[in-house]
PDB file of C-alpha atoms and ligand atoms in Angstrom:
ATOM      1  CA  UNK A  16       1.941  -9.513  46.547  1.00 83.00           C
ATOM      2  CA  UNK A  17      -0.044  -9.938  43.276  1.00 98.00           C
ATOM      3  CA  UNK A  18      -1.828 -12.588  41.221  1.00 98.00           C
ATOM      4  CA  UNK A  19       1.318 -13.453  39.227  1.00 98.00           C
ATOM      5  CA  UNK A  20       3.363 -13.759  42.437  1.00 98.00           C
ATOM      6  CA  UNK A  21       0.686 -16.223  43.640  1.00 98.00           C
ATOM      7  CA  UNK A  22       0.948 -18.138  40.332  1.00 98.00           C
ATOM      8  CA  UNK A  23       4.766 -18.228  40.584  1.00 98.00           C
ATOM      9  CA  UNK A  24       4.462 -19.538  44.152  1.00 98.00           C
ATOM     10  CA  UNK A  25       1.908 -22.146  42.898  1.00 98.00           C
ATOM     11  CA  UNK A  26      -0.783 -20.791  45.200  1.00 98.00           C
ATOM     12  CA  UNK A  27      -2.911 -20.305  42.063  1.00 98.00           C
ATOM     13  CA  UNK A  28      -2.834 -23.048  39.394  1.00 98.00           C
ATOM     14  CA  UNK A  29      -1.388 -22.439  35.947  1.00 98.00           C
ATOM     15  CA  UNK A  30      -0.133 -24.492  33.009  1.00 98.00           C
ATOM     16  CA  UNK A  31       3.643 -24.260  33.014  1.00 98.00           C
ATOM     17  CA  UNK A  32       5.440 -24.127  29.678  1.00 98.00           C
ATOM     18  CA  UNK A  33       8.992 -23.458  30.901  1.00 98.00           C
ATOM     19  CA  UNK A  34      10.573 -22.532  34.200  1.00 98.00           C
ATOM     20  CA  UNK A  35      14.056 -21.740  35.417  1.00 97.00           C
ATOM     21  CA  UNK A  36      15.513 -20.107  38.504  1.00 98.00           C
ATOM     22  CA  UNK A  37      14.423 -16.584  37.601  1.00 98.00           C
ATOM     23  CA  UNK A  38      11.566 -16.823  35.086  1.00 98.00           C
ATOM     24  CA  UNK A  39       8.207 -18.635  34.996  1.00 98.00           C
ATOM     25  CA  UNK A  40       6.364 -19.145  31.690  1.00 99.00           C
ATOM     26  CA  UNK A  41       2.747 -20.320  31.586  1.00 99.00           C
ATOM     27  CA  UNK A  42      -0.243 -20.339  29.269  1.00 98.00           C
ATOM     28  CA  UNK A  43      -2.416 -17.222  29.230  1.00 98.00           C
ATOM     29  CA  UNK A  44      -5.880 -18.036  30.597  1.00 98.00           C
ATOM     30  CA  UNK A  45      -7.490 -16.077  27.754  1.00 98.00           C
ATOM     31  CA  UNK A  46      -5.387 -16.912  24.666  1.00 98.00           C
ATOM     32  CA  UNK A  47      -5.573 -14.707  21.576  1.00 97.00           C
ATOM     33  CA  UNK A  48      -3.638 -17.167  19.364  1.00 97.00           C
ATOM     34  CA  UNK A  49      -2.836 -20.913  19.276  1.00 98.00           C
ATOM     35  CA  UNK A  50       0.284 -20.145  21.319  1.00 98.00           C
ATOM     36  CA  UNK A  51      -0.076 -17.468  23.989  1.00 98.00           C
ATOM     37  CA  UNK A  52       2.459 -17.777  26.774  1.00 98.00           C
ATOM     38  CA  UNK A  53       3.245 -15.286  29.523  1.00 99.00           C
ATOM     39  CA  UNK A  54       6.947 -14.934  30.325  1.00 99.00           C
ATOM     40  CA  UNK A  55       7.226 -13.575  33.859  1.00 99.00           C
ATOM     41  CA  UNK A  56      10.300 -12.719  35.948  1.00 98.00           C
ATOM     42  CA  UNK A  57       9.854 -14.410  39.326  1.00 98.00           C
ATOM     43  CA  UNK A  58      10.877 -11.263  41.182  1.00 98.00           C
ATOM     44  CA  UNK A  59       8.091  -8.696  41.346  1.00 98.00           C
ATOM     45  CA  UNK A  60       8.596  -5.550  39.261  1.00 98.00           C
ATOM     46  CA  UNK A  61       5.481  -3.592  38.388  1.00 98.00           C
ATOM     47  CA  UNK A  62       6.438  -2.771  34.834  1.00 98.00           C
ATOM     48  CA  UNK A  63       9.377  -2.090  32.526  1.00 98.00           C
ATOM     49  CA  UNK A  64       9.920   1.412  33.969  1.00 98.00           C
ATOM     50  CA  UNK A  65      10.069  -0.066  37.461  1.00 98.00           C
ATOM     51  CA  UNK A  66      12.510  -2.748  36.270  1.00 98.00           C
ATOM     52  CA  UNK A  67      14.725  -0.193  34.518  1.00 98.00           C
ATOM     53  CA  UNK A  68      15.443   1.545  37.835  1.00 98.00           C
ATOM     54  CA  UNK A  69      16.664  -1.725  39.371  1.00 98.00           C
ATOM     55  CA  UNK A  70      20.302  -2.818  39.404  1.00 98.00           C
ATOM     56  CA  UNK A  71      19.034  -6.224  38.198  1.00 97.00           C
ATOM     57  CA  UNK A  72      17.552  -4.900  34.945  1.00 98.00           C
ATOM     58  CA  UNK A  73      20.268  -6.230  32.598  1.00 98.00           C
ATOM     59  CA  UNK A  74      20.214  -9.686  34.189  1.00 98.00           C
ATOM     60  CA  UNK A  75      16.403  -9.902  34.252  1.00 98.00           C
ATOM     61  CA  UNK A  76      16.062  -8.885  30.591  1.00 98.00           C
ATOM     62  CA  UNK A  77      18.781 -11.372  29.637  1.00 98.00           C
ATOM     63  CA  UNK A  78      16.947 -14.120  31.540  1.00 98.00           C
ATOM     64  CA  UNK A  79      13.669 -13.092  29.867  1.00 98.00           C
ATOM     65  CA  UNK A  80      15.218 -13.232  26.391  1.00 98.00           C
ATOM     66  CA  UNK A  81      16.576 -16.730  27.019  1.00 98.00           C
ATOM     67  CA  UNK A  82      13.206 -17.892  28.392  1.00 98.00           C
ATOM     68  CA  UNK A  83      11.426 -16.470  25.325  1.00 98.00           C
ATOM     69  CA  UNK A  84      13.817 -18.417  23.120  1.00 98.00           C
ATOM     70  CA  UNK A  85      13.034 -21.627  25.058  1.00 98.00           C
ATOM     71  CA  UNK A  86       9.288 -21.003  24.816  1.00 98.00           C
ATOM     72  CA  UNK A  87       9.641 -20.469  21.060  1.00 98.00           C
ATOM     73  CA  UNK A  88      11.610 -23.696  20.712  1.00 98.00           C
ATOM     74  CA  UNK A  89       9.143 -25.716  22.832  1.00 98.00           C
ATOM     75  CA  UNK A  90       6.232 -24.452  20.742  1.00 98.00           C
ATOM     76  CA  UNK A  91       7.935 -24.799  17.335  1.00 98.00           C
ATOM     77  CA  UNK A  92       7.766 -21.071  16.644  1.00 98.00           C
ATOM     78  CA  UNK A  93      10.837 -21.013  14.408  1.00 98.00           C
ATOM     79  CA  UNK A  94       8.904 -19.278  11.625  1.00 98.00           C
ATOM     80  CA  UNK A  95       8.229 -16.351  13.921  1.00 98.00           C
ATOM     81  CA  UNK A  96       6.069 -14.920  16.662  1.00 98.00           C
ATOM     82  CA  UNK A  97       5.362 -11.682  18.486  1.00 98.00           C
ATOM     83  CA  UNK A  98       6.490 -10.462  21.926  1.00 98.00           C
ATOM     84  CA  UNK A  99       4.308  -7.845  23.594  1.00 98.00           C
ATOM     85  CA  UNK A 100       4.811  -5.925  26.813  1.00 98.00           C
ATOM     86  CA  UNK A 101       1.904  -3.744  27.860  1.00 98.00           C
ATOM     87  CA  UNK A 102       3.118  -0.941  30.144  1.00 98.00           C
ATOM     88  CA  UNK A 103       0.853   0.934  32.536  1.00 98.00           C
ATOM     89  CA  UNK A 104      -2.658   2.222  31.960  1.00 98.00           C
ATOM     90  CA  UNK A 105      -2.306   3.669  28.458  1.00 98.00           C
ATOM     91  CA  UNK A 106      -0.425   0.539  27.361  1.00 98.00           C
ATOM     92  CA  UNK A 107      -3.343  -1.618  28.471  1.00 98.00           C
ATOM     93  CA  UNK A 108      -1.518  -3.365  31.323  1.00 98.00           C
ATOM     94  CA  UNK A 109      -3.973  -5.136  33.626  1.00 98.00           C
ATOM     95  CA  UNK A 110      -1.634  -7.189  35.849  1.00 98.00           C
ATOM     96  CA  UNK A 111       0.945  -5.022  37.581  1.00 98.00           C
ATOM     97  CA  UNK A 112       3.768  -7.575  37.560  1.00 98.00           C
ATOM     98  CA  UNK A 113       5.959  -7.215  34.482  1.00 98.00           C
ATOM     99  CA  UNK A 114       5.285  -9.883  31.853  1.00 99.00           C
ATOM    100  CA  UNK A 115       5.879 -10.503  28.173  1.00 98.00           C
ATOM    101  CA  UNK A 116       3.203 -12.077  25.974  1.00 98.00           C
ATOM    102  CA  UNK A 117       4.625 -14.570  23.451  1.00 98.00           C
ATOM    103  CA  UNK A 118       2.016 -14.939  20.731  1.00 98.00           C
ATOM    104  CA  UNK A 119       2.255 -17.253  17.750  1.00 98.00           C
ATOM    105  CA  UNK A 120       1.285 -20.475  16.096  1.00 97.00           C
ATOM    106  CA  UNK A 121      -0.112 -18.676  13.056  1.00 97.00           C
ATOM    107  CA  UNK A 122       0.955 -15.945  10.628  1.00 96.00           C
ATOM    108  CA  UNK A 123       0.158 -12.707  12.424  1.00 95.00           C
ATOM    109  CA  UNK A 124      -1.385 -10.298   9.942  1.00 93.00           C
ATOM    110  CA  UNK A 125      -2.895  -7.508  12.041  1.00 87.00           C
ATOM    111  CA  UNK A 126      -0.059  -5.054  12.527  1.00 86.00           C
ATOM    112  CA  UNK A 127      -0.289  -1.796  14.424  1.00 86.00           C
ATOM    113  CA  UNK A 128       3.387  -1.092  13.795  1.00 85.00           C
TER     114      UNK A 128
HETATM  115  P1  AMP B  10      -1.833  -7.516  30.473  1.00 55.86           P
HETATM  116  O1  AMP B  10      -3.229  -7.104  30.093  1.00 55.86           O
HETATM  117  O2  AMP B  10      -0.787  -7.209  29.460  1.00 55.86           O
HETATM  118  O3  AMP B  10      -1.469  -7.018  31.862  1.00 55.86           O
HETATM  119  O4  AMP B  10      -1.856  -9.106  30.536  1.00 55.86           O
HETATM  120  C1  AMP B  10      -2.381  -9.832  31.596  1.00 55.86           C
HETATM  121  C2  AMP B  10      -2.694 -11.193  31.072  1.00 55.86           C
HETATM  122  O5  AMP B  10      -2.817 -12.086  32.162  1.00 55.86           O
HETATM  123  C3  AMP B  10      -4.017 -11.279  30.279  1.00 55.86           C
HETATM  124  O6  AMP B  10      -3.746 -11.703  28.939  1.00 55.86           O
HETATM  125  C4  AMP B  10      -4.829 -12.304  31.064  1.00 55.86           C
HETATM  126  O7  AMP B  10      -5.584 -13.154  30.228  1.00 55.86           O
HETATM  127  C5  AMP B  10      -3.747 -13.058  31.819  1.00 55.86           C
HETATM  128  N1  AMP B  10      -4.189 -13.681  33.055  1.00 55.86           N
HETATM  129  C6  AMP B  10      -4.866 -13.100  34.062  1.00 55.86           C
HETATM  130  N2  AMP B  10      -5.070 -13.984  35.055  1.00 55.86           N
HETATM  131  C7  AMP B  10      -4.486 -15.142  34.663  1.00 55.86           C
HETATM  132  C8  AMP B  10      -4.348 -16.445  35.252  1.00 55.86           C
HETATM  133  N3  AMP B  10      -4.861 -16.717  36.466  1.00 55.86           N
HETATM  134  N4  AMP B  10      -3.701 -17.395  34.557  1.00 55.86           N
HETATM  135  C9  AMP B  10      -3.193 -17.127  33.332  1.00 55.86           C
HETATM  136  N5  AMP B  10      -3.274 -15.922  32.734  1.00 55.86           N
HETATM  137  C10 AMP B  10      -3.921 -14.950  33.376  1.00 55.86           C
HETATM  138 ZN1   ZN B  11       3.870  -9.952  41.584  1.00 55.86          ZN
END
């Protein structure tokens, strides 16, 4: 269905960081920080607007939050990190399968907001 679906199905290789029944977390191929993990619901939703219209939205976002917490723990990010979701063209989204960037491993200084 899309490149992230292929990664989730292990048809394309990736470096897994954490996985459970509903979420797959793997290293970004083009990291912007020492830790740059993509947290991806296994079910395909194009973006957060698409997910919001699904009956599964509450469950998926709960699963995502727990996976983010695991990724933070695995990578010793207790001092903090950033979670980014790029949505659609103006948000800079390039892969149309909802995902959350977990970025950390250093003090993030460049703030847009
Ligand atoms: P976005 O621009 O928010 O849609 O994020 C897509 C992210 O997917 C980018 O940071 C890419 O570096 C990353 N990416 C694309 N292809 C792969 C891949 N095969 N394995 C890991 N990360 C990838
Ligand atoms: Zn997909």
